Amino acid sequence: MDADGLDALVRRLRAAGCVFAEDEAALLVEAAGSPTELDDLVARREAGEPLEQLVGWVDFCGLRLVVEPGVFVPRQRTALLVDEVAALVGRGSVLVDLGCGVGAIAAAVLARCPGVEVHAVDIDPAAVSCARHNLPPERVLQGDLYDALPARLRGEVDVVVANAPYVPTEAIALMPREARDHERLVALDGGPDGLAVQRRVIAEAPAWLRPGGHVLVETGRSQLDGTRSALVAAGLAVTVAADEESGGLVARGTTYPNSGMEGVGAPT
Ligand SMILES: C[S@@+](CC[C@H](N)C(=O)[O-])C[C@H]1O[C@@H](n2cnc3c(N)ncnc32)[C@H](O)[C@@H]1O
């Protein structure tokens, strides 16, 4: 494409509200196989489709991960969850990523900590299809949270991680159009208080964790009290990490080594 064509493209994207119009133009040109395809991609971008779904990939923690239309685009704030998990696992650790989406968390941890045994689960077939590109495909399972896991993992998991949907149903309408119109509801909607899926992740975690194992969840500022209560109710010791710059917020529940449920009500 010549310089005038590129200028015109940047102007179109800027007029559509794209803040990084030059970068987006370059990525769309790279993704398009022909001028007609480029025009189609730009028109879809102008209409509000997420750039990552249009070009087919997202940069997450330095990895280029496949993202298909309709599938949740990993957010940069979720890098905090990756940092927190990576600090807890090593070669041979068993990691379960529930509601894995494109597999971003598990893929980033695996890239940083080779030799971790990863199992990733999502209920959405399109997310599973993406995750099978981004992770060892045999380690990506389709199903409802723990139901998808092999029974042999009960009591053997070092870390359960989940960035489950945590937006309260009523707040979905307030989300940016890119999310509301182009990511599946099942990826966003956390029920009346945002915690419907996350509570299930936490409540069932102790049955799958080995003694001393951890469950880590990304949560929202408004959901943190509820997340904390769910972790305490599951008999877990709670710690919280936050990254003000990215907005990341992670709550961790840790089982008490060699114990059953005596951690219930432990101080947070
Ligand atoms: C907020 S997105 C996060 C995706 C990914 N963890 C990430 O951080 O990029 C939540 C994901 O949870 C999945 N999900 C929702 N309910 C689920 C359930 N009951 N069982 C398995 N996956 C579920 C959605 O399909 C979606 O991919």
PDB file of C-alpha atoms and ligand atoms in Angstrom:
ATOM      1  CA  MET A   1       0.000   0.000   0.000  1.00  0.00           C
ATOM      2  CA  ASP A   2       1.336   3.474  -0.862  1.00  0.00           C
ATOM      3  CA  ALA A   3       1.732   6.321   1.663  1.00  0.00           C
ATOM      4  CA  ASP A   4      -1.470   8.097   0.566  1.00  0.00           C
ATOM      5  CA  GLY A   5      -3.486   4.907   0.947  1.00  0.00           C
ATOM      6  CA  LEU A   6      -2.041   4.329   4.407  1.00  0.00           C
ATOM      7  CA  ASP A   7      -2.821   7.937   5.426  1.00  0.00           C
ATOM      8  CA  ALA A   8      -6.406   7.530   4.298  1.00  0.00           C
ATOM      9  CA  LEU A   9      -6.673   4.298   6.255  1.00  0.00           C
ATOM     10  CA  VAL A  10      -5.296   5.924   9.413  1.00  0.00           C
ATOM     11  CA  ARG A  11      -7.780   8.794   9.026  1.00  0.00           C
ATOM     12  CA  ARG A  12     -10.687   6.351   8.720  1.00  0.00           C
ATOM     13  CA  LEU A  13      -9.618   4.494  11.854  1.00  0.00           C
ATOM     14  CA  ARG A  14      -9.040   7.698  13.810  1.00  0.00           C
ATOM     15  CA  ALA A  15     -12.472   8.985  12.815  1.00  0.00           C
ATOM     16  CA  ALA A  16     -13.911   5.706  14.126  1.00  0.00           C
ATOM     17  CA  GLY A  17     -12.324   6.408  17.532  1.00  0.00           C
ATOM     18  CA  CYS A  18      -9.243   4.169  17.315  1.00  0.00           C
ATOM     19  CA  VAL A  19      -6.672   5.771  19.614  1.00  0.00           C
ATOM     20  CA  PHE A  20      -3.698   3.902  18.164  1.00  0.00           C
ATOM     21  CA  ALA A  21      -4.825   4.332  14.549  1.00  0.00           C
ATOM     22  CA  GLU A  22      -1.312   4.072  13.010  1.00  0.00           C
ATOM     23  CA  ASP A  23      -0.571   0.796  14.818  1.00  0.00           C
ATOM     24  CA  GLU A  24      -3.989  -0.611  13.983  1.00  0.00           C
ATOM     25  CA  ALA A  25      -3.624   0.347  10.313  1.00  0.00           C
ATOM     26  CA  ALA A  26      -0.290  -1.493  10.092  1.00  0.00           C
ATOM     27  CA  LEU A  27      -1.776  -4.608  11.715  1.00  0.00           C
ATOM     28  CA  LEU A  28      -4.836  -4.625   9.481  1.00  0.00           C
ATOM     29  CA  VAL A  29      -2.668  -4.220   6.349  1.00  0.00           C
ATOM     30  CA  GLU A  30      -0.514  -7.147   7.533  1.00  0.00           C
ATOM     31  CA  ALA A  31      -3.596  -9.306   8.195  1.00  0.00           C
ATOM     32  CA  ALA A  32      -5.386  -8.616   4.891  1.00  0.00           C
ATOM     33  CA  GLY A  33      -4.688 -10.867   1.916  1.00  0.00           C
ATOM     34  CA  SER A  34      -6.011  -8.379  -0.663  1.00  0.00           C
ATOM     35  CA  PRO A  35      -7.306  -4.782  -0.976  1.00  0.00           C
ATOM     36  CA  THR A  36     -10.893  -6.075  -0.830  1.00  0.00           C
ATOM     37  CA  GLU A  37     -10.180  -8.008   2.352  1.00  0.00           C
ATOM     38  CA  LEU A  38      -8.485  -4.938   3.844  1.00  0.00           C
ATOM     39  CA  ASP A  39     -11.529  -2.814   3.085  1.00  0.00           C
ATOM     40  CA  ASP A  40     -13.750  -5.415   4.739  1.00  0.00           C
ATOM     41  CA  LEU A  41     -11.535  -5.591   7.855  1.00  0.00           C
ATOM     42  CA  VAL A  42     -11.442  -1.800   8.174  1.00  0.00           C
ATOM     43  CA  ALA A  43     -15.222  -1.567   7.803  1.00  0.00           C
ATOM     44  CA  ARG A  44     -15.660  -4.182  10.544  1.00  0.00           C
ATOM     45  CA  ARG A  45     -13.200  -2.316  12.769  1.00  0.00           C
ATOM     46  CA  GLU A  46     -15.121   0.931  12.151  1.00  0.00           C
ATOM     47  CA  ALA A  47     -18.259  -0.936  13.207  1.00  0.00           C
ATOM     48  CA  GLY A  48     -16.617  -1.838  16.540  1.00  0.00           C
ATOM     49  CA  GLU A  49     -15.185  -5.360  16.197  1.00  0.00           C
ATOM     50  CA  PRO A  50     -12.125  -5.860  18.439  1.00  0.00           C
ATOM     51  CA  LEU A  51      -8.862  -5.515  16.526  1.00  0.00           C
ATOM     52  CA  GLU A  52      -7.555  -8.780  17.961  1.00  0.00           C
ATOM     53  CA  GLN A  53     -10.528 -10.763  16.649  1.00  0.00           C
ATOM     54  CA  LEU A  54     -10.075  -9.189  13.213  1.00  0.00           C
ATOM     55  CA  VAL A  55      -6.354  -9.906  12.874  1.00  0.00           C
ATOM     56  CA  GLY A  56      -6.772 -13.271  14.609  1.00  0.00           C
ATOM     57  CA  TRP A  57      -4.248 -12.870  17.406  1.00  0.00           C
ATOM     58  CA  VAL A  58      -3.494 -11.049  20.651  1.00  0.00           C
ATOM     59  CA  ASP A  59      -0.165 -10.197  22.243  1.00  0.00           C
ATOM     60  CA  PHE A  60      -0.355 -11.447  25.829  1.00  0.00           C
ATOM     61  CA  CYS A  61       2.719 -11.587  28.074  1.00  0.00           C
ATOM     62  CA  GLY A  62       4.899 -11.541  24.961  1.00  0.00           C
ATOM     63  CA  LEU A  63       3.069 -14.443  23.288  1.00  0.00           C
ATOM     64  CA  ARG A  64       1.097 -14.238  20.052  1.00  0.00           C
ATOM     65  CA  LEU A  65      -2.105 -16.141  20.846  1.00  0.00           C
ATOM     66  CA  VAL A  66      -4.861 -17.138  18.426  1.00  0.00           C
ATOM     67  CA  VAL A  67      -8.212 -15.359  19.000  1.00  0.00           C
ATOM     68  CA  GLU A  68     -11.296 -16.092  16.909  1.00  0.00           C
ATOM     69  CA  PRO A  69     -14.345 -13.838  16.460  1.00  0.00           C
ATOM     70  CA  GLY A  70     -16.690 -13.909  19.466  1.00  0.00           C
ATOM     71  CA  VAL A  71     -14.064 -15.217  21.886  1.00  0.00           C
ATOM     72  CA  PHE A  72     -12.945 -13.231  24.957  1.00  0.00           C
ATOM     73  CA  VAL A  73      -9.818 -11.172  24.209  1.00  0.00           C
ATOM     74  CA  PRO A  74      -7.323 -11.581  27.079  1.00  0.00           C
ATOM     75  CA  ARG A  75      -6.823  -8.318  28.994  1.00  0.00           C
ATOM     76  CA  GLN A  76      -3.404  -6.971  29.924  1.00  0.00           C
ATOM     77  CA  ARG A  77      -4.439  -6.728  33.615  1.00  0.00           C
ATOM     78  CA  THR A  78      -4.554 -10.547  33.690  1.00  0.00           C
ATOM     79  CA  ALA A  79      -0.732 -10.567  33.496  1.00  0.00           C
ATOM     80  CA  LEU A  80      -0.876 -10.126  37.296  1.00  0.00           C
ATOM     81  CA  LEU A  81      -2.585 -13.497  37.598  1.00  0.00           C
ATOM     82  CA  VAL A  82       0.185 -15.024  35.453  1.00  0.00           C
ATOM     83  CA  ASP A  83       2.878 -13.480  37.689  1.00  0.00           C
ATOM     84  CA  GLU A  84       1.172 -14.784  40.823  1.00  0.00           C
ATOM     85  CA  VAL A  85       0.751 -18.307  39.455  1.00  0.00           C
ATOM     86  CA  ALA A  86       4.267 -18.452  37.986  1.00  0.00           C
ATOM     87  CA  ALA A  87       5.675 -17.719  41.448  1.00  0.00           C
ATOM     88  CA  LEU A  88       3.944 -20.846  42.817  1.00  0.00           C
ATOM     89  CA  VAL A  89       4.681 -23.514  40.203  1.00  0.00           C
ATOM     90  CA  GLY A  90       7.713 -25.360  38.863  1.00  0.00           C
ATOM     91  CA  ARG A  91       8.575 -28.388  36.750  1.00  0.00           C
ATOM     92  CA  GLY A  92       6.060 -31.161  37.472  1.00  0.00           C
ATOM     93  CA  SER A  93       3.495 -28.910  39.186  1.00  0.00           C
ATOM     94  CA  VAL A  94      -0.116 -29.538  38.185  1.00  0.00           C
ATOM     95  CA  LEU A  95      -1.951 -26.385  37.070  1.00  0.00           C
ATOM     96  CA  VAL A  96      -5.653 -26.221  36.208  1.00  0.00           C
ATOM     97  CA  ASP A  97      -6.934 -23.152  34.310  1.00  0.00           C
ATOM     98  CA  LEU A  98     -10.745 -23.001  34.557  1.00  0.00           C
ATOM     99  CA  GLY A  99     -12.631 -20.791  32.087  1.00  0.00           C
ATOM    100  CA  CYS A 100      -9.409 -20.663  30.087  1.00  0.00           C
ATOM    101  CA  GLY A 101     -10.765 -18.719  27.096  1.00  0.00           C
ATOM    102  CA  VAL A 102      -7.999 -18.764  24.470  1.00  0.00           C
ATOM    103  CA  GLY A 103      -5.725 -20.348  27.088  1.00  0.00           C
ATOM    104  CA  ALA A 104      -3.834 -17.135  27.815  1.00  0.00           C
ATOM    105  CA  ILE A 105      -3.024 -17.723  31.497  1.00  0.00           C
ATOM    106  CA  ALA A 106      -1.946 -21.340  31.093  1.00  0.00           C
ATOM    107  CA  ALA A 107       0.068 -20.549  27.949  1.00  0.00           C
ATOM    108  CA  ALA A 108       1.892 -17.648  29.602  1.00  0.00           C
ATOM    109  CA  VAL A 109       2.682 -19.688  32.723  1.00  0.00           C
ATOM    110  CA  LEU A 110       3.873 -22.610  30.586  1.00  0.00           C
ATOM    111  CA  ALA A 111       6.136 -20.299  28.563  1.00  0.00           C
ATOM    112  CA  ARG A 112       7.671 -18.993  31.789  1.00  0.00           C
ATOM    113  CA  CYS A 113       7.752 -22.301  33.670  1.00  0.00           C
ATOM    114  CA  PRO A 114       8.377 -25.185  31.244  1.00  0.00           C
ATOM    115  CA  GLY A 115       7.468 -28.608  32.569  1.00  0.00           C
ATOM    116  CA  VAL A 116       4.282 -27.562  34.356  1.00  0.00           C
ATOM    117  CA  GLU A 117       1.459 -30.076  33.747  1.00  0.00           C
ATOM    118  CA  VAL A 118      -1.335 -27.845  32.471  1.00  0.00           C
ATOM    119  CA  HIS A 119      -5.041 -28.698  32.165  1.00  0.00           C
ATOM    120  CA  ALA A 120      -7.295 -26.013  30.691  1.00  0.00           C
ATOM    121  CA  VAL A 121     -11.103 -26.054  30.584  1.00  0.00           C
ATOM    122  CA  ASP A 122     -13.724 -23.906  28.894  1.00  0.00           C
ATOM    123  CA  ILE A 123     -17.424 -24.368  28.302  1.00  0.00           C
ATOM    124  CA  ASP A 124     -17.416 -22.472  24.986  1.00  0.00           C
ATOM    125  CA  PRO A 125     -16.388 -24.597  21.962  1.00  0.00           C
ATOM    126  CA  ALA A 126     -14.975 -21.538  20.139  1.00  0.00           C
ATOM    127  CA  ALA A 127     -12.731 -20.720  23.110  1.00  0.00           C
ATOM    128  CA  VAL A 128     -11.637 -24.359  23.286  1.00  0.00           C
ATOM    129  CA  SER A 129     -10.760 -24.271  19.592  1.00  0.00           C
ATOM    130  CA  CYS A 130      -8.521 -21.214  20.148  1.00  0.00           C
ATOM    131  CA  ALA A 131      -6.946 -22.684  23.275  1.00  0.00           C
ATOM    132  CA  ARG A 132      -6.066 -25.852  21.343  1.00  0.00           C
ATOM    133  CA  HIS A 133      -3.887 -23.667  19.084  1.00  0.00           C
ATOM    134  CA  ASN A 134      -2.247 -21.929  22.020  1.00  0.00           C
ATOM    135  CA  LEU A 135      -1.639 -24.904  24.338  1.00  0.00           C
ATOM    136  CA  PRO A 136      -0.838 -28.598  23.890  1.00  0.00           C
ATOM    137  CA  PRO A 137      -4.243 -29.514  22.364  1.00  0.00           C
ATOM    138  CA  GLU A 138      -4.708 -32.701  24.388  1.00  0.00           C
ATOM    139  CA  ARG A 139      -4.577 -30.591  27.572  1.00  0.00           C
ATOM    140  CA  VAL A 140      -7.595 -28.457  26.605  1.00  0.00           C
ATOM    141  CA  LEU A 141     -10.959 -29.830  27.691  1.00  0.00           C
ATOM    142  CA  GLN A 142     -14.477 -28.663  26.957  1.00  0.00           C
ATOM    143  CA  GLY A 143     -16.997 -28.647  29.774  1.00  0.00           C
ATOM    144  CA  ASP A 144     -18.384 -27.047  32.899  1.00  0.00           C
ATOM    145  CA  LEU A 145     -15.520 -26.170  35.272  1.00  0.00           C
ATOM    146  CA  TYR A 146     -14.292 -29.234  37.253  1.00  0.00           C
ATOM    147  CA  ASP A 147     -16.713 -31.625  35.480  1.00  0.00           C
ATOM    148  CA  ALA A 148     -14.324 -31.679  32.512  1.00  0.00           C
ATOM    149  CA  LEU A 149     -11.280 -32.801  34.514  1.00  0.00           C
ATOM    150  CA  PRO A 150     -10.049 -36.391  34.796  1.00  0.00           C
ATOM    151  CA  ALA A 151     -10.920 -37.828  38.231  1.00  0.00           C
ATOM    152  CA  ARG A 152      -7.276 -38.784  38.798  1.00  0.00           C
ATOM    153  CA  LEU A 153      -6.498 -35.102  39.436  1.00  0.00           C
ATOM    154  CA  ARG A 154      -8.616 -34.987  42.616  1.00  0.00           C
ATOM    155  CA  GLY A 155      -6.356 -34.025  45.500  1.00  0.00           C
ATOM    156  CA  GLU A 156      -3.350 -33.729  43.143  1.00  0.00           C
ATOM    157  CA  VAL A 157      -3.585 -30.164  41.820  1.00  0.00           C
ATOM    158  CA  ASP A 158      -0.988 -27.603  42.926  1.00  0.00           C
ATOM    159  CA  VAL A 159      -2.757 -24.533  41.567  1.00  0.00           C
ATOM    160  CA  VAL A 160      -6.265 -23.842  40.284  1.00  0.00           C
ATOM    161  CA  VAL A 161      -6.416 -20.534  38.431  1.00  0.00           C
ATOM    162  CA  ALA A 162      -9.518 -18.861  37.061  1.00  0.00           C
ATOM    163  CA  ASN A 163     -10.346 -15.613  35.403  1.00  0.00           C
ATOM    164  CA  ALA A 164     -14.024 -16.522  35.383  1.00  0.00           C
ATOM    165  CA  PRO A 165     -16.640 -13.973  34.310  1.00  0.00           C
ATOM    166  CA  TYR A 166     -17.154 -11.461  37.132  1.00  0.00           C
ATOM    167  CA  VAL A 167     -19.270  -8.666  35.654  1.00  0.00           C
ATOM    168  CA  PRO A 168     -22.687  -8.409  37.367  1.00  0.00           C
ATOM    169  CA  THR A 169     -25.478  -9.070  34.865  1.00  0.00           C
ATOM    170  CA  GLU A 170     -26.858  -5.541  35.190  1.00  0.00           C
ATOM    171  CA  ALA A 171     -23.453  -4.001  34.426  1.00  0.00           C
ATOM    172  CA  ILE A 172     -23.039  -5.796  31.078  1.00  0.00           C
ATOM    173  CA  ALA A 173     -25.015  -3.035  29.354  1.00  0.00           C
ATOM    174  CA  LEU A 174     -22.441  -0.500  30.613  1.00  0.00           C
ATOM    175  CA  MET A 175     -19.459  -2.333  29.122  1.00  0.00           C
ATOM    176  CA  PRO A 176     -17.672  -1.002  26.021  1.00  0.00           C
ATOM    177  CA  ARG A 177     -19.331  -2.047  22.786  1.00  0.00           C
ATOM    178  CA  GLU A 178     -16.322  -4.125  21.760  1.00  0.00           C
ATOM    179  CA  ALA A 179     -16.943  -6.429  24.703  1.00  0.00           C
ATOM    180  CA  ARG A 180     -20.731  -6.282  24.892  1.00  0.00           C
ATOM    181  CA  ASP A 181     -21.337  -6.910  21.200  1.00  0.00           C
ATOM    182  CA  HIS A 182     -18.359  -9.088  20.272  1.00  0.00           C
ATOM    183  CA  GLU A 183     -17.552 -11.315  23.229  1.00  0.00           C
ATOM    184  CA  ARG A 184     -19.929 -14.078  24.268  1.00  0.00           C
ATOM    185  CA  LEU A 185     -22.190 -13.405  27.239  1.00  0.00           C
ATOM    186  CA  VAL A 186     -20.929 -16.586  28.911  1.00  0.00           C
ATOM    187  CA  ALA A 187     -17.462 -14.969  29.029  1.00  0.00           C
ATOM    188  CA  LEU A 188     -18.680 -11.782  30.724  1.00  0.00           C
ATOM    189  CA  ASP A 189     -21.787 -12.444  32.795  1.00  0.00           C
ATOM    190  CA  GLY A 190     -21.050 -13.349  36.403  1.00  0.00           C
ATOM    191  CA  GLY A 191     -24.695 -13.403  37.538  1.00  0.00           C
ATOM    192  CA  PRO A 192     -26.496 -10.998  39.889  1.00  0.00           C
ATOM    193  CA  ASP A 193     -23.416  -9.973  41.947  1.00  0.00           C
ATOM    194  CA  GLY A 194     -20.747 -11.083  39.457  1.00  0.00           C
ATOM    195  CA  LEU A 195     -19.644 -14.039  41.555  1.00  0.00           C
ATOM    196  CA  ALA A 196     -21.850 -16.919  40.379  1.00  0.00           C
ATOM    197  CA  VAL A 197     -19.123 -18.799  38.464  1.00  0.00           C
ATOM    198  CA  GLN A 198     -16.236 -17.715  40.684  1.00  0.00           C
ATOM    199  CA  ARG A 199     -18.002 -19.008  43.839  1.00  0.00           C
ATOM    200  CA  ARG A 200     -18.300 -22.447  42.222  1.00  0.00           C
ATOM    201  CA  VAL A 201     -14.598 -22.399  41.269  1.00  0.00           C
ATOM    202  CA  ILE A 202     -13.651 -21.589  44.864  1.00  0.00           C
ATOM    203  CA  ALA A 203     -16.114 -23.896  46.645  1.00  0.00           C
ATOM    204  CA  GLU A 204     -14.952 -26.979  44.735  1.00  0.00           C
ATOM    205  CA  ALA A 205     -11.240 -26.149  44.762  1.00  0.00           C
ATOM    206  CA  PRO A 206     -10.342 -27.861  48.087  1.00  0.00           C
ATOM    207  CA  ALA A 207     -11.469 -31.234  46.717  1.00  0.00           C
ATOM    208  CA  TRP A 208      -8.981 -30.925  43.825  1.00  0.00           C
ATOM    209  CA  LEU A 209      -6.040 -29.259  45.554  1.00  0.00           C
ATOM    210  CA  ARG A 210      -3.248 -31.141  47.257  1.00  0.00           C
ATOM    211  CA  PRO A 211      -2.501 -30.040  50.841  1.00  0.00           C
ATOM    212  CA  GLY A 212      -0.798 -26.657  50.617  1.00  0.00           C
ATOM    213  CA  GLY A 213      -2.250 -26.044  47.121  1.00  0.00           C
ATOM    214  CA  HIS A 214      -3.705 -22.737  45.953  1.00  0.00           C
ATOM    215  CA  VAL A 215      -6.688 -21.334  44.085  1.00  0.00           C
ATOM    216  CA  LEU A 216      -6.184 -17.929  42.448  1.00  0.00           C
ATOM    217  CA  VAL A 217      -8.915 -15.837  40.894  1.00  0.00           C
ATOM    218  CA  GLU A 218      -8.970 -12.504  39.145  1.00  0.00           C
ATOM    219  CA  THR A 219     -11.728 -10.372  40.581  1.00  0.00           C
ATOM    220  CA  GLY A 220     -13.198  -6.867  40.462  1.00  0.00           C
ATOM    221  CA  ARG A 221     -12.846  -4.136  43.084  1.00  0.00           C
ATOM    222  CA  SER A 222     -16.584  -4.318  43.780  1.00  0.00           C
ATOM    223  CA  GLN A 223     -16.440  -8.116  44.031  1.00  0.00           C
ATOM    224  CA  LEU A 224     -13.415  -8.395  46.322  1.00  0.00           C
ATOM    225  CA  ASP A 225     -15.354  -8.694  49.593  1.00  0.00           C
ATOM    226  CA  GLY A 226     -17.506 -11.446  48.098  1.00  0.00           C
ATOM    227  CA  THR A 227     -14.452 -13.239  46.692  1.00  0.00           C
ATOM    228  CA  ARG A 228     -12.747 -13.080  50.074  1.00  0.00           C
ATOM    229  CA  SER A 229     -15.848 -14.472  51.827  1.00  0.00           C
ATOM    230  CA  ALA A 230     -16.049 -17.355  49.355  1.00  0.00           C
ATOM    231  CA  LEU A 231     -12.391 -18.248  49.958  1.00  0.00           C
ATOM    232  CA  VAL A 232     -12.808 -18.150  53.737  1.00  0.00           C
ATOM    233  CA  ALA A 233     -15.996 -20.231  53.509  1.00  0.00           C
ATOM    234  CA  ALA A 234     -14.024 -22.839  51.539  1.00  0.00           C
ATOM    235  CA  GLY A 235     -11.555 -23.107  54.424  1.00  0.00           C
ATOM    236  CA  LEU A 236      -8.711 -21.293  52.697  1.00  0.00           C
ATOM    237  CA  ALA A 237      -6.174 -18.727  53.927  1.00  0.00           C
ATOM    238  CA  VAL A 238      -6.597 -15.556  51.856  1.00  0.00           C
ATOM    239  CA  THR A 239      -4.067 -13.132  50.364  1.00  0.00           C
ATOM    240  CA  VAL A 240      -4.715 -10.384  47.820  1.00  0.00           C
ATOM    241  CA  ALA A 241      -2.435  -8.820  45.179  1.00  0.00           C
ATOM    242  CA  ALA A 242      -3.170  -5.701  43.159  1.00  0.00           C
ATOM    243  CA  ASP A 243      -1.480  -3.862  40.306  1.00  0.00           C
ATOM    244  CA  GLU A 244      -2.655  -0.265  40.239  1.00  0.00           C
ATOM    245  CA  GLU A 245      -1.222   0.419  36.792  1.00  0.00           C
ATOM    246  CA  SER A 246      -2.996  -2.376  34.923  1.00  0.00           C
ATOM    247  CA  GLY A 247      -5.999  -2.613  37.265  1.00  0.00           C
ATOM    248  CA  GLY A 248      -5.253  -6.274  37.961  1.00  0.00           C
ATOM    249  CA  LEU A 249      -6.660  -7.702  41.191  1.00  0.00           C
ATOM    250  CA  VAL A 250      -6.008 -11.262  42.310  1.00  0.00           C
ATOM    251  CA  ALA A 251      -7.244 -13.138  45.357  1.00  0.00           C
ATOM    252  CA  ARG A 252      -5.496 -16.302  46.433  1.00  0.00           C
ATOM    253  CA  GLY A 253      -6.797 -19.012  48.742  1.00  0.00           C
ATOM    254  CA  THR A 254      -4.341 -21.532  50.143  1.00  0.00           C
ATOM    255  CA  THR A 255      -5.214 -24.824  51.751  1.00  0.00           C
ATOM    256  CA  TYR A 256      -3.704 -25.611  55.107  1.00  0.00           C
ATOM    257  CA  PRO A 257      -1.046 -28.354  54.757  1.00  0.00           C
ATOM    258  CA  ASN A 258      -2.068 -31.768  56.069  1.00  0.00           C
ATOM    259  CA  SER A 259      -5.438 -30.470  57.157  1.00  0.00           C
ATOM    260  CA  GLY A 260      -9.064 -30.971  56.379  1.00  0.00           C
ATOM    261  CA  MET A 261     -11.383 -28.065  57.064  1.00  0.00           C
ATOM    262  CA  GLU A 262      -9.848 -26.594  60.211  1.00  0.00           C
ATOM    263  CA  GLY A 263      -8.924 -23.463  58.241  1.00  0.00           C
ATOM    264  CA  VAL A 264     -12.563 -22.371  58.065  1.00  0.00           C
ATOM    265  CA  GLY A 265     -12.839 -18.862  59.396  1.00  0.00           C
ATOM    266  CA  ALA A 266      -9.068 -18.322  59.398  1.00  0.00           C
ATOM    267  CA  PRO A 267      -8.047 -14.670  59.595  1.00  0.00           C
ATOM    268  CA  THR A 268      -7.578 -12.908  56.264  1.00  0.00           C
TER     269      THR A 268
HETATM  270  C1  LIG B   1     -13.572 -13.578  31.440  1.00  0.00           C
HETATM  271  S1  LIG B   1     -13.310 -14.869  30.296  1.00  0.00           S
HETATM  272  C2  LIG B   1     -11.595 -15.192  30.665  1.00  0.00           C
HETATM  273  C3  LIG B   1     -10.896 -16.096  29.720  1.00  0.00           C
HETATM  274  C4  LIG B   1      -9.420 -16.352  30.085  1.00  0.00           C
HETATM  275  N1  LIG B   1      -9.327 -16.976  31.389  1.00  0.00           N
HETATM  276  C5  LIG B   1      -8.627 -15.075  30.053  1.00  0.00           C
HETATM  277  O1  LIG B   1      -8.260 -14.553  31.106  1.00  0.00           O
HETATM  278  O2  LIG B   1      -8.358 -14.589  28.952  1.00  0.00           O
HETATM  279  C6  LIG B   1     -14.175 -16.207  31.100  1.00  0.00           C
HETATM  280  C7  LIG B   1     -14.146 -17.540  30.385  1.00  0.00           C
HETATM  281  O3  LIG B   1     -14.845 -18.478  31.218  1.00  0.00           O
HETATM  282  C8  LIG B   1     -15.594 -19.350  30.394  1.00  0.00           C
HETATM  283  N2  LIG B   1     -16.674 -19.928  31.214  1.00  0.00           N
HETATM  284  C9  LIG B   1     -17.777 -19.314  31.709  1.00  0.00           C
HETATM  285  N3  LIG B   1     -18.512 -20.180  32.437  1.00  0.00           N
HETATM  286  C10 LIG B   1     -17.848 -21.366  32.411  1.00  0.00           C
HETATM  287  C11 LIG B   1     -18.102 -22.657  32.979  1.00  0.00           C
HETATM  288  N4  LIG B   1     -19.177 -22.895  33.735  1.00  0.00           N
HETATM  289  N5  LIG B   1     -17.225 -23.658  32.741  1.00  0.00           N
HETATM  290  C12 LIG B   1     -16.109 -23.434  31.978  1.00  0.00           C
HETATM  291  N6  LIG B   1     -15.826 -22.231  31.405  1.00  0.00           N
HETATM  292  C13 LIG B   1     -16.671 -21.212  31.635  1.00  0.00           C
HETATM  293  C14 LIG B   1     -16.067 -18.462  29.257  1.00  0.00           C
HETATM  294  O4  LIG B   1     -16.433 -19.222  28.124  1.00  0.00           O
HETATM  295  C15 LIG B   1     -14.834 -17.565  29.028  1.00  0.00           C
HETATM  296  O5  LIG B   1     -13.969 -18.127  28.067  1.00  0.00           O
END
